[in-house]
Short mmCIF file of C-alpha atoms in Angstrom, two decimals:
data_model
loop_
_atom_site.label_atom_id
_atom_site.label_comp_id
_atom_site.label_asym_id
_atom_site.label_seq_id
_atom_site.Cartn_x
_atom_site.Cartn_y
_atom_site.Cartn_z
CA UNK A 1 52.78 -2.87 -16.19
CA UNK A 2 55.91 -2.09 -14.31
CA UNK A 3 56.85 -2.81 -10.46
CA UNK A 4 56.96 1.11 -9.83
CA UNK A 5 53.28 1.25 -11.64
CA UNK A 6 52.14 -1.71 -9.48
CA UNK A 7 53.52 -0.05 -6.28
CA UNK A 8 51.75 3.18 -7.48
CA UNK A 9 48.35 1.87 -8.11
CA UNK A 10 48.55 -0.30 -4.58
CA UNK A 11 49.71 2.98 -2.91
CA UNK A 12 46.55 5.23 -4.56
CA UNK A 13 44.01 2.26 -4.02
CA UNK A 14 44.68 2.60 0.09
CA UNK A 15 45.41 6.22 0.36
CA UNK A 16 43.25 8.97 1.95
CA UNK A 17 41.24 6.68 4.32
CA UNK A 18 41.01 7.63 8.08
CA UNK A 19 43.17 5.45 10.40
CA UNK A 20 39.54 4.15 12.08
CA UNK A 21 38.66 2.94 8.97
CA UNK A 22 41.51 0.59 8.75
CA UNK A 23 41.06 -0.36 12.53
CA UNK A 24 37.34 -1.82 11.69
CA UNK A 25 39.20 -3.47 8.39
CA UNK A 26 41.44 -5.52 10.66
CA UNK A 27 38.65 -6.23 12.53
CA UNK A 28 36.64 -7.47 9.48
CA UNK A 29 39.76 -9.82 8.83
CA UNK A 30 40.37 -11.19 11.79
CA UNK A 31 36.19 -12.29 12.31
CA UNK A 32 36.37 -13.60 8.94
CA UNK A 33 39.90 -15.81 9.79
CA UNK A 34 37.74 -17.12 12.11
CA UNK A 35 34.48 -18.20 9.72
CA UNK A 36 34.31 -22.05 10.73
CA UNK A 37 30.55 -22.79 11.66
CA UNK A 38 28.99 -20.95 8.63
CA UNK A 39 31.49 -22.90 6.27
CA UNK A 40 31.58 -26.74 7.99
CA UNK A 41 28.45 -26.63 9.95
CA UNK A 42 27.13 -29.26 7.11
CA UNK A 43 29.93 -31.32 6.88
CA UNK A 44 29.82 -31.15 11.08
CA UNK A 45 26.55 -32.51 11.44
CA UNK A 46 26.22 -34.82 8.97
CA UNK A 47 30.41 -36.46 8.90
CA UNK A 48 31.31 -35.71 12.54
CA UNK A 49 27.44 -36.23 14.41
CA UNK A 50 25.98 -38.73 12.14
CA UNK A 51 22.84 -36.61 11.86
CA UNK A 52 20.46 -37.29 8.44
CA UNK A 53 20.89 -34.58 5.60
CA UNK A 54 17.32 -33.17 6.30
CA UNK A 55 18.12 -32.17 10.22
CA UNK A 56 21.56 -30.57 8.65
CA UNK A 57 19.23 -28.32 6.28
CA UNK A 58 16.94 -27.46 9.36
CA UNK A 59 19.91 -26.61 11.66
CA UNK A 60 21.66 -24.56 8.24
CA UNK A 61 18.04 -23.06 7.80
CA UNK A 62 17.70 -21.95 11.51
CA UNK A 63 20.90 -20.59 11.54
CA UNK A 64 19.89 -18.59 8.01
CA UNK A 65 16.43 -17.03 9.95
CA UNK A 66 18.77 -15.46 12.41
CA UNK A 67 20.31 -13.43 10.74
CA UNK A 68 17.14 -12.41 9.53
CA UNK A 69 15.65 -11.43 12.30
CA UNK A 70 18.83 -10.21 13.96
CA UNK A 71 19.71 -7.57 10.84
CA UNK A 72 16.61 -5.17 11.83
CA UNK A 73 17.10 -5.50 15.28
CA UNK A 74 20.60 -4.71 14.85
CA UNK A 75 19.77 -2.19 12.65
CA UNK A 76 17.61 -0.26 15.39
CA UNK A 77 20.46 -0.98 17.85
CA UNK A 78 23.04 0.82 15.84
CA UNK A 79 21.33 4.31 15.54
CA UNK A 80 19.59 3.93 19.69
CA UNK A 81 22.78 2.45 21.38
CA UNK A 82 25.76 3.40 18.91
CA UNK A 83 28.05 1.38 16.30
CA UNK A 84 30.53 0.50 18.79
CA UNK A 85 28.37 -1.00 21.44
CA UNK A 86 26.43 -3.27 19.02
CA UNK A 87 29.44 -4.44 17.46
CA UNK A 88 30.83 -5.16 21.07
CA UNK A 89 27.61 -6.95 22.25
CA UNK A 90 27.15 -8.52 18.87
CA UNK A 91 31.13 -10.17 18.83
CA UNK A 92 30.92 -11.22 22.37
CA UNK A 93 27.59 -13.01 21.75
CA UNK A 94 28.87 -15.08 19.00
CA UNK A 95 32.51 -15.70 20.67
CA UNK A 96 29.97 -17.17 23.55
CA UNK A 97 27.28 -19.12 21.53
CA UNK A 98 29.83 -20.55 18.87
CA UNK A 99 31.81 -21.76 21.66
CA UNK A 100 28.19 -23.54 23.27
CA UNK A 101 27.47 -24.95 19.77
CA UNK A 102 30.37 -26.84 19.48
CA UNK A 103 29.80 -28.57 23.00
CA UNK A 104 26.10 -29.08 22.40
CA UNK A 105 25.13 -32.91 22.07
CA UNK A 106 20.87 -33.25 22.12
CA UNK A 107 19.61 -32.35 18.53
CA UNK A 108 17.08 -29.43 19.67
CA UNK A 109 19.59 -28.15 22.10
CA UNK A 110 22.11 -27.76 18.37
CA UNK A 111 19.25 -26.62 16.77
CA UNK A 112 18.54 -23.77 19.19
CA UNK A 113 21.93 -22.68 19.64
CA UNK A 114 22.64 -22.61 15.69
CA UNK A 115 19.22 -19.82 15.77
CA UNK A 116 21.55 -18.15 18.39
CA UNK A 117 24.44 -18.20 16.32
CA UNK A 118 23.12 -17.06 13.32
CA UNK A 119 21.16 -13.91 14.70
CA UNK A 120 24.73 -12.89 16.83
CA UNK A 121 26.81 -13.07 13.68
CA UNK A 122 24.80 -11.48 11.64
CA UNK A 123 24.07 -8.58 14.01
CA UNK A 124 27.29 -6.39 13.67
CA UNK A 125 26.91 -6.25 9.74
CA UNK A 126 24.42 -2.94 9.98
CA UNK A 127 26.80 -1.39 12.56
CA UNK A 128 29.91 -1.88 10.76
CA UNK A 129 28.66 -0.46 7.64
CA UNK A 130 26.85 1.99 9.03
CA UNK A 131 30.52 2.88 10.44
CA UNK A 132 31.97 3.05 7.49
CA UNK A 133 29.90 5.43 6.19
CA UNK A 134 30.21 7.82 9.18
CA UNK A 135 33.83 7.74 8.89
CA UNK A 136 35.17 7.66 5.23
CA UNK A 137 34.61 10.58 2.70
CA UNK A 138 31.50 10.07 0.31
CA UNK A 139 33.62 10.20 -2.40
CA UNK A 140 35.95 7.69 -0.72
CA UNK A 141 33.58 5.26 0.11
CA UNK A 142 33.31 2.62 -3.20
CA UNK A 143 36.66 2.30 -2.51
CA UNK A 144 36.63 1.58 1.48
CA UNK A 145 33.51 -0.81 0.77
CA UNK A 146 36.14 -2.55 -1.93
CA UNK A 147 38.80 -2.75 0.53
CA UNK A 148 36.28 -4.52 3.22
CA UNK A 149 34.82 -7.13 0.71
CA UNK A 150 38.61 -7.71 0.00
CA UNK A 151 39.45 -8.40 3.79
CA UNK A 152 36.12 -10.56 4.07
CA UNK A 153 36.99 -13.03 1.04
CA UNK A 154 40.56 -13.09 1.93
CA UNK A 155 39.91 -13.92 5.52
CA UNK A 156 37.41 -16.57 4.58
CA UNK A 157 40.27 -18.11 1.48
CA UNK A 158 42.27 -18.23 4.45
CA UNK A 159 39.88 -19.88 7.14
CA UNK A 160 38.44 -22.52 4.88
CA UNK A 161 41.72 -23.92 3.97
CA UNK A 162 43.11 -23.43 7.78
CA UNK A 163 40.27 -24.88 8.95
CA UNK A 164 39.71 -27.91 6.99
CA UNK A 165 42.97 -29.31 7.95
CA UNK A 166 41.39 -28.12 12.03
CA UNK A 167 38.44 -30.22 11.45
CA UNK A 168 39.91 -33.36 10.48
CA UNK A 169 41.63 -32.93 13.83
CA UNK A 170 38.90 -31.96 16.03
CA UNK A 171 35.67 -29.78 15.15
CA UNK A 172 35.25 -28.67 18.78
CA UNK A 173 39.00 -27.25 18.21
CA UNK A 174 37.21 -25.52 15.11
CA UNK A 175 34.36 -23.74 17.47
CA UNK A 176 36.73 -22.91 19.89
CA UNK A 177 39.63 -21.09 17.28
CA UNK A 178 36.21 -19.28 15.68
CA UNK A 179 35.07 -18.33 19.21
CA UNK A 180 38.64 -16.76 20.04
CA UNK A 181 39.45 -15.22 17.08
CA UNK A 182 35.59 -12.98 17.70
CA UNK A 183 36.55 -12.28 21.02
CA UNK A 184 39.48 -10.62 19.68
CA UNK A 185 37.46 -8.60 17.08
CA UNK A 186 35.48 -7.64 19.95
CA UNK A 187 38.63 -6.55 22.41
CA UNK A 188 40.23 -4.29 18.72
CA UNK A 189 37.26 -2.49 18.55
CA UNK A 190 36.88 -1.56 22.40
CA UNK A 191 40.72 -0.54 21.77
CA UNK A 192 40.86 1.03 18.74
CA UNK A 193 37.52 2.30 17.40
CA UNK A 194 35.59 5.41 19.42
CA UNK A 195 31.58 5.72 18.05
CA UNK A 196 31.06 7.28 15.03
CA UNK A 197 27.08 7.93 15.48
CA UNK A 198 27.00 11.52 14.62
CA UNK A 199 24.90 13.80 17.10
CA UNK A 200 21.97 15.99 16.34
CA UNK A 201 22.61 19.76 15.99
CA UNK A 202 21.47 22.33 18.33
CA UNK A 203 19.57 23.47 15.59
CA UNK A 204 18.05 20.25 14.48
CA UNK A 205 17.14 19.54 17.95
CA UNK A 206 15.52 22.89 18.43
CA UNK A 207 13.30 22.54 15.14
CA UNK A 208 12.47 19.22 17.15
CA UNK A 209 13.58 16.81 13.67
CA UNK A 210 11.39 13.72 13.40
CA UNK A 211 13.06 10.44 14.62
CA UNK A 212 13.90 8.22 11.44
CA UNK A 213 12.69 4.64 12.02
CA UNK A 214 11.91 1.37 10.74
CA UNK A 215 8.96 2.67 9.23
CA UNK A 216 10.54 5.46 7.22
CA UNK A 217 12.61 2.74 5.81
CA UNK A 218 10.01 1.09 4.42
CA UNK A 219 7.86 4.21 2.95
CA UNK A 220 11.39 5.00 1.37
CA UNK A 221 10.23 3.96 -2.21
CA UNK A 222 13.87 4.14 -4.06
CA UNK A 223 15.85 2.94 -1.25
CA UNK A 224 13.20 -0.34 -0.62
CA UNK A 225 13.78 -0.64 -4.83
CA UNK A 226 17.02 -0.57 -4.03
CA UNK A 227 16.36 -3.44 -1.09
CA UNK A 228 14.58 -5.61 -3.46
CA UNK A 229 17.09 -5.71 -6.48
CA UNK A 230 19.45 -6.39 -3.44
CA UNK A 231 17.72 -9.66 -2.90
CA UNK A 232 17.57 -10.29 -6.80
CA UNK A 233 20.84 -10.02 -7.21
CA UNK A 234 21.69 -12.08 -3.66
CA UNK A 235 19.43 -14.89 -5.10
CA UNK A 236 21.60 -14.91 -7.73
CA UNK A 237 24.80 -14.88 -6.09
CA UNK A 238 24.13 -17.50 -3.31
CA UNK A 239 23.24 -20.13 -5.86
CA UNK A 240 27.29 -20.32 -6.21
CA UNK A 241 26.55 -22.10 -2.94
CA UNK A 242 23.74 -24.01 -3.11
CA UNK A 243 22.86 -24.70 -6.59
CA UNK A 244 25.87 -25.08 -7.92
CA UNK A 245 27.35 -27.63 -5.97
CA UNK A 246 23.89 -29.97 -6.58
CA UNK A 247 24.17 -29.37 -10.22
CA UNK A 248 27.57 -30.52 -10.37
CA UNK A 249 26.46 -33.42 -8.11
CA UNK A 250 23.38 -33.94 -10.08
CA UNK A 251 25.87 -34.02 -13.07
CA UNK A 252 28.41 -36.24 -11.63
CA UNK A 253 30.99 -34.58 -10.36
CA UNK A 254 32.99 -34.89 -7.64
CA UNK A 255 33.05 -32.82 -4.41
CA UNK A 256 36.92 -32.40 -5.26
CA UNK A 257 35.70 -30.85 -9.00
CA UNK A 258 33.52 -28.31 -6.66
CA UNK A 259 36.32 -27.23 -4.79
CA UNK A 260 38.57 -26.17 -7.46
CA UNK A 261 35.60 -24.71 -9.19
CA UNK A 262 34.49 -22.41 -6.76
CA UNK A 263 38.06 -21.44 -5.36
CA UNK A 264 38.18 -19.28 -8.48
CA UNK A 265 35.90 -17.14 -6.83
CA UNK A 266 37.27 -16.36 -3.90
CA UNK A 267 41.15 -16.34 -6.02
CA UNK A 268 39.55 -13.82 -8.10
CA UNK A 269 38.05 -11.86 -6.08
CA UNK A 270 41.51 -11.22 -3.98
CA UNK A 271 43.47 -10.97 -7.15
CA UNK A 272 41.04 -8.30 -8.68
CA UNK A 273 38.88 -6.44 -6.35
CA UNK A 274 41.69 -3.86 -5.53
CA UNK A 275 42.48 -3.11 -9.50
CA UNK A 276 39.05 -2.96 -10.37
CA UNK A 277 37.82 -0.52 -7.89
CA UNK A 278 40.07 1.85 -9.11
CA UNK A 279 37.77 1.76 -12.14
CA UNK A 280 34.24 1.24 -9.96
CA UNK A 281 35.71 4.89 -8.51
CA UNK A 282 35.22 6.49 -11.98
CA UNK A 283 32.59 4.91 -13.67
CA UNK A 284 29.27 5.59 -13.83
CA UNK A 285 26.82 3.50 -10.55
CA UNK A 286 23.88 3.33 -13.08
CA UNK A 287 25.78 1.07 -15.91
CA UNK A 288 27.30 -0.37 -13.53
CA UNK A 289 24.91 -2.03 -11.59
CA UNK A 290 23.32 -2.77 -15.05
CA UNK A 291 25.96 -4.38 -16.40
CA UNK A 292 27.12 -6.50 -13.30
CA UNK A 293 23.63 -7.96 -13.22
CA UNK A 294 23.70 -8.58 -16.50
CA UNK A 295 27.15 -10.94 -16.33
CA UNK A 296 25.93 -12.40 -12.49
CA UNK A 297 22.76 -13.55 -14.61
CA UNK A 298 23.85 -14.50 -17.54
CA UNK A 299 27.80 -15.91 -16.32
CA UNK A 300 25.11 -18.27 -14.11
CA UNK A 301 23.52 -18.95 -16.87
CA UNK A 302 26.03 -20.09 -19.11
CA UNK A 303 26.63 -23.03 -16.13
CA UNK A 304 23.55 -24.97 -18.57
CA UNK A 305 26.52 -25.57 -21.33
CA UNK A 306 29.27 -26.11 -18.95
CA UNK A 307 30.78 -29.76 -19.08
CA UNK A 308 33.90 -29.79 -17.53
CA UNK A 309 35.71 -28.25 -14.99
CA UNK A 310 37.51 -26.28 -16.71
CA UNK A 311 34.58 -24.66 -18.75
CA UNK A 312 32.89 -24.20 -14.92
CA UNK A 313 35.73 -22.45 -13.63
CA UNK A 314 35.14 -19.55 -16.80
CA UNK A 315 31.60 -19.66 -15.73
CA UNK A 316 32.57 -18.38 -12.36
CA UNK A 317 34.67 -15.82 -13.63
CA UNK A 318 31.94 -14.03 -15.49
CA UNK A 319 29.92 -14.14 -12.39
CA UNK A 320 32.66 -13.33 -10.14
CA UNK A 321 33.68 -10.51 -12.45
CA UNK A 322 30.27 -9.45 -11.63
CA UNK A 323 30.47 -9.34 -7.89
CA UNK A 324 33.48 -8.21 -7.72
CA UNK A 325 31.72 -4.63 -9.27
CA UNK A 326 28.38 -4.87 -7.90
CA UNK A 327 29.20 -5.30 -4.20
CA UNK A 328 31.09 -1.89 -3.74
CA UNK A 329 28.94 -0.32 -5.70
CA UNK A 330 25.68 -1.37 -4.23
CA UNK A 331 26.40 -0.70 -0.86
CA UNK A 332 28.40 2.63 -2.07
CA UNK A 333 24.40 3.59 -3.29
CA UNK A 334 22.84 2.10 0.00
CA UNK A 335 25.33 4.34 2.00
CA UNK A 336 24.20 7.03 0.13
CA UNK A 337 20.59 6.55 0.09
CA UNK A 338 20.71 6.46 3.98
CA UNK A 339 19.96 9.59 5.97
CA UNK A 340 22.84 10.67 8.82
CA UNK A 341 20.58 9.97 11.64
CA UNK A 342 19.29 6.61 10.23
CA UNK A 343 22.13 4.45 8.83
CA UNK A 344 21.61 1.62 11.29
CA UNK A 345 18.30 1.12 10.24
CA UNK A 346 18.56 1.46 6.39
CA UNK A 347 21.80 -1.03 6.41
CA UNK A 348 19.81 -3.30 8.80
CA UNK A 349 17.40 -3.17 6.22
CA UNK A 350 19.37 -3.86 3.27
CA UNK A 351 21.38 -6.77 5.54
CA UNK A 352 18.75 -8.34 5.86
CA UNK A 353 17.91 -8.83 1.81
CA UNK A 354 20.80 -10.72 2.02
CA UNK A 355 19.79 -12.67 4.59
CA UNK A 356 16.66 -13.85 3.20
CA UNK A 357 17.83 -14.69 0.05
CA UNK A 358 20.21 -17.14 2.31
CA UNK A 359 17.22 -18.75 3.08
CA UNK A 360 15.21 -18.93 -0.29
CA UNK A 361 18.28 -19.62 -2.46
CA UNK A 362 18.68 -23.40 -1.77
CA UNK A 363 14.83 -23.90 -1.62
CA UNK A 364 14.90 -22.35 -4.40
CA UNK A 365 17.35 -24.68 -6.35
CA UNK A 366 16.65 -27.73 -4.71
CA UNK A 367 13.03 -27.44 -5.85
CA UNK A 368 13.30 -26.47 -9.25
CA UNK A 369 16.47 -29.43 -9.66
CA UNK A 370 14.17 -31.90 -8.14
CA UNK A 371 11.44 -30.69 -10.48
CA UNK A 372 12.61 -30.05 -13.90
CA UNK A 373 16.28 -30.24 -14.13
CA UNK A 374 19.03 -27.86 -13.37
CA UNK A 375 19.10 -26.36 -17.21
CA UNK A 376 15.47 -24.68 -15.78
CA UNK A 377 17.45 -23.38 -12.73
CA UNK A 378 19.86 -21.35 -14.68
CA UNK A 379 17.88 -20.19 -17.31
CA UNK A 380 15.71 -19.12 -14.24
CA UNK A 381 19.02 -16.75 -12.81
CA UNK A 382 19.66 -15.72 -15.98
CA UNK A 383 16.27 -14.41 -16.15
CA UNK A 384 16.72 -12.76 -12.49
CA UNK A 385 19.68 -11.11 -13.63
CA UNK A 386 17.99 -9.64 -16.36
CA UNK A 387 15.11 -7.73 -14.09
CA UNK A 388 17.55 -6.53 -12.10
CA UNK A 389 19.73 -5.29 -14.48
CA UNK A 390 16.17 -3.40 -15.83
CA UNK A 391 15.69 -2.43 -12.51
CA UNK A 392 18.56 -0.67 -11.52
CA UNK A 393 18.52 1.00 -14.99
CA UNK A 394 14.50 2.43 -14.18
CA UNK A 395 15.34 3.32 -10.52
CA UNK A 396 18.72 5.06 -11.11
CA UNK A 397 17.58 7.40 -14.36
CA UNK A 398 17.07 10.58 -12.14
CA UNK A 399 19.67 10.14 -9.07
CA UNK A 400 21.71 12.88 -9.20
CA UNK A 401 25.89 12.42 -8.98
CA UNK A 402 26.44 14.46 -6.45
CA UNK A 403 26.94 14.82 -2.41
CA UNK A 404 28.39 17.14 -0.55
CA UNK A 405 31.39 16.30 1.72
CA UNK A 406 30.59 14.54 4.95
CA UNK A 407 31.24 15.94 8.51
CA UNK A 408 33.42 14.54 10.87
CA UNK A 409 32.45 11.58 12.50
CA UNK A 410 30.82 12.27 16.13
CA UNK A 411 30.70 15.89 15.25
CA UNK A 412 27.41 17.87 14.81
CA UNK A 413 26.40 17.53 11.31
CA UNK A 414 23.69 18.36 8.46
CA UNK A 415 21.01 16.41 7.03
CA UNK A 416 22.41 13.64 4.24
CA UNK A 417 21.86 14.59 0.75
CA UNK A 418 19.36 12.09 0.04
CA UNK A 419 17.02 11.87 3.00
CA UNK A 420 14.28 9.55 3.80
CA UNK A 421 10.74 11.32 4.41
CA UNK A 422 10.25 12.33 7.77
CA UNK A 423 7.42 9.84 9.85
CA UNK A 424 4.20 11.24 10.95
CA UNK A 425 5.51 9.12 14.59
CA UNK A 426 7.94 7.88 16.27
CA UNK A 427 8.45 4.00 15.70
CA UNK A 428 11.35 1.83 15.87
#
């Protein structure tokens, strides 16, 4: 391929998207520049503190059940209060409590604060998607959901190199840089981004339209399908962090053999995701979401005949291949599977599906490593892969293709194509 096509294919893959969209990009970079505590929280405790593996899991576990609870509450927030305000209170609660975490010294007083940090963090994902989808064409958004995930691993390639070389000087320096680089993300989108929330017609407001909450969420039957393959595939996914790493350890590698392994993930990932999406655009959601479960399974699984670091590193790009098409994709058909009036709640929703397999994944590997050997932990994702590659196959046969163009964001606007079923009551 020539310079001119390369220049081309860069210039299509960005064109066409609103100017706000690229606003709450930059923001997405600069939070993730800033990703310290999630990535050397561990290594903080354990290296820096002196504290015994098993309080490290508990404070990495706590930190894990905030977002958790934070993703539905966020969720609520975002369609009550607005995008931009939860966003703003979200990224100046975590600039605060990331700072307090790095000056906390009593164990329970880490503990709590790591619960605070992980439910502020998590808490502007539902907004910020929910964004997105207010503000980019339907038929634009694969691609602007590409282009995010592309700013989020490229941030973090960039923040855990940065940042090791920061903690080996001073961790505190590490909480701080994090803390400042969230307040900024908070000051660019009081600048830069007005609310998106779009407002209820005259007319819907005269036919007196149910509210949409938590509860039509969960009596959504495809969209809750779609929630629970989310977590299949997550489970999946995660184990790139958690059981992979004790495999290899298991299997005597070194923590430098780790390293290189899984930086083919994130290389790939900002080598690839751009060309690719140009062909996630085109293809067809269905196959897929099929197929990318089928290589996130099965590239896992192939980690069972893997004996050198080498043959790891084409393990991970099977299974990187994988996310690399599923992410877009997935939360292109979670976008579109949410009604106008309740985004926050449905991406709050499918957040959190994310964040609880964050919380089962390492259980999850630790126990069945422990128990039977880490051949029984692949074959187990490659099993996982293959129900949710069934799965989306099932609960995608009848969803039609179409959608009709969006409104304007903040302007009065219809009913989504796909809406959930209206509540018999108001809840949350």
């Amino acid at each position: 391929m020539s310079v001119a096509s390369l220049r081309r294919a860069a210039r299509e893959s960005v064109a066409g998207l609103p100017r706000e969209f690229w606003w709450l990009w930059t923001s997405t970079l600069v939070n993730r520049l800033g990703a310290f505590v999630a990535t050397f929280m561990t290594l903080y405790l354990t290296v820096d503190r002196g504290y015994s593996a098993s309080f490290a899991g508990l404070v990495v576990a706590l930190h894990g059940l905030g977002g958790v609870v934070s993703s539905l509450v966020a969720g609520v927030m975002t369609d009550r209060l607005g995008r931009r305000p939860t966003m703003l209170a979200a990224q100046a609660s975590t600039a605060f409590s990331v700072a307090l975490l790095g000056f906390m010294e009593h164990p329970a007083a880490i503990a709590a604060v790591a619960l605070l940090v992980g439910m502020t963090s998590n808490a502007s994902r539902p907004a910020v998607q929910a964004m997105m989808a207010d503000i980019v064409r339907p038929q634009d958004r694969v691609r602007a959901f590409a282009l995010n995930y592309w700013a989020i691993n490229l941030g973090f390639a960039v923040s855990a190199t940065a940042a090791g070389f920061v903690a080996e000087y001073s961790y505190l320096a590490g909480f701080l840089g994090e803390a400042a680089l969230t307040l900024l993300c908070a000051v660019l989108v009081y600048v830069k981004l007005p609310e998106s929330r779009p407002e209820r017609t005259a007319a819907e407001a005269a036919a007196a339209e149910p509210e949409i909450g938590l509860g039509t969420v969960l009596r959504d039957g495809r969209f809750m399908g779609v929630v629970g393959l989310s977590f299949l595939i997550s489970l999946i996914f995660t184990q790139g962090s958690f059981g992979l790493p004790l495999a290899m350890g298991s299997g005597g590698f070194s923590a430098g053999d780790y390293g290189l392994v899984i930086a083919v993930n994130g290389v790939l990932i900002v080598l690839l995701q751009i060309p690719v999406t140009r062909f996630i655009e085109q293809g067809d959601p269905q196959k897929l979401l099929v197929v990318s479960a089928l290589l996130a399974g099965y590239g896992f699984g192939l980690t069972a005949f893997a004996g050198s670091v080498w043959s790891l590193g084409l393990t991970v790009c099977v299974w990187t291949l994988a996310e690399i098409v599923n992410s877009p994709t997935q939360m292109g058909l979670v976008a579109r599977l949410s009604p106008l009036h309740g985004r926050g709640r449905y991406q709050g929703m499918y957040t959190m599906s994310w964040a609880v397999a964050a919380l089962v994944a390492p259980l999850m590997a630790g126990f069945m490593i422990d128990r039977w050997g880490a051949g029984w932990l692949w074959a187990s994702v490659a099993l996982l892969g293959t129900v949710a590659a069934l799965g989306y196959w099932l609960l995608m046969r009848n969803l039609a293709q179409g959608e009709p163009a969006p409104p304007v964001a903040s302007a009065p606007v219809a009913v989504a194509a796909v809406p959930a079923p209206a509540p018999a009551a108001v809840d949350l």
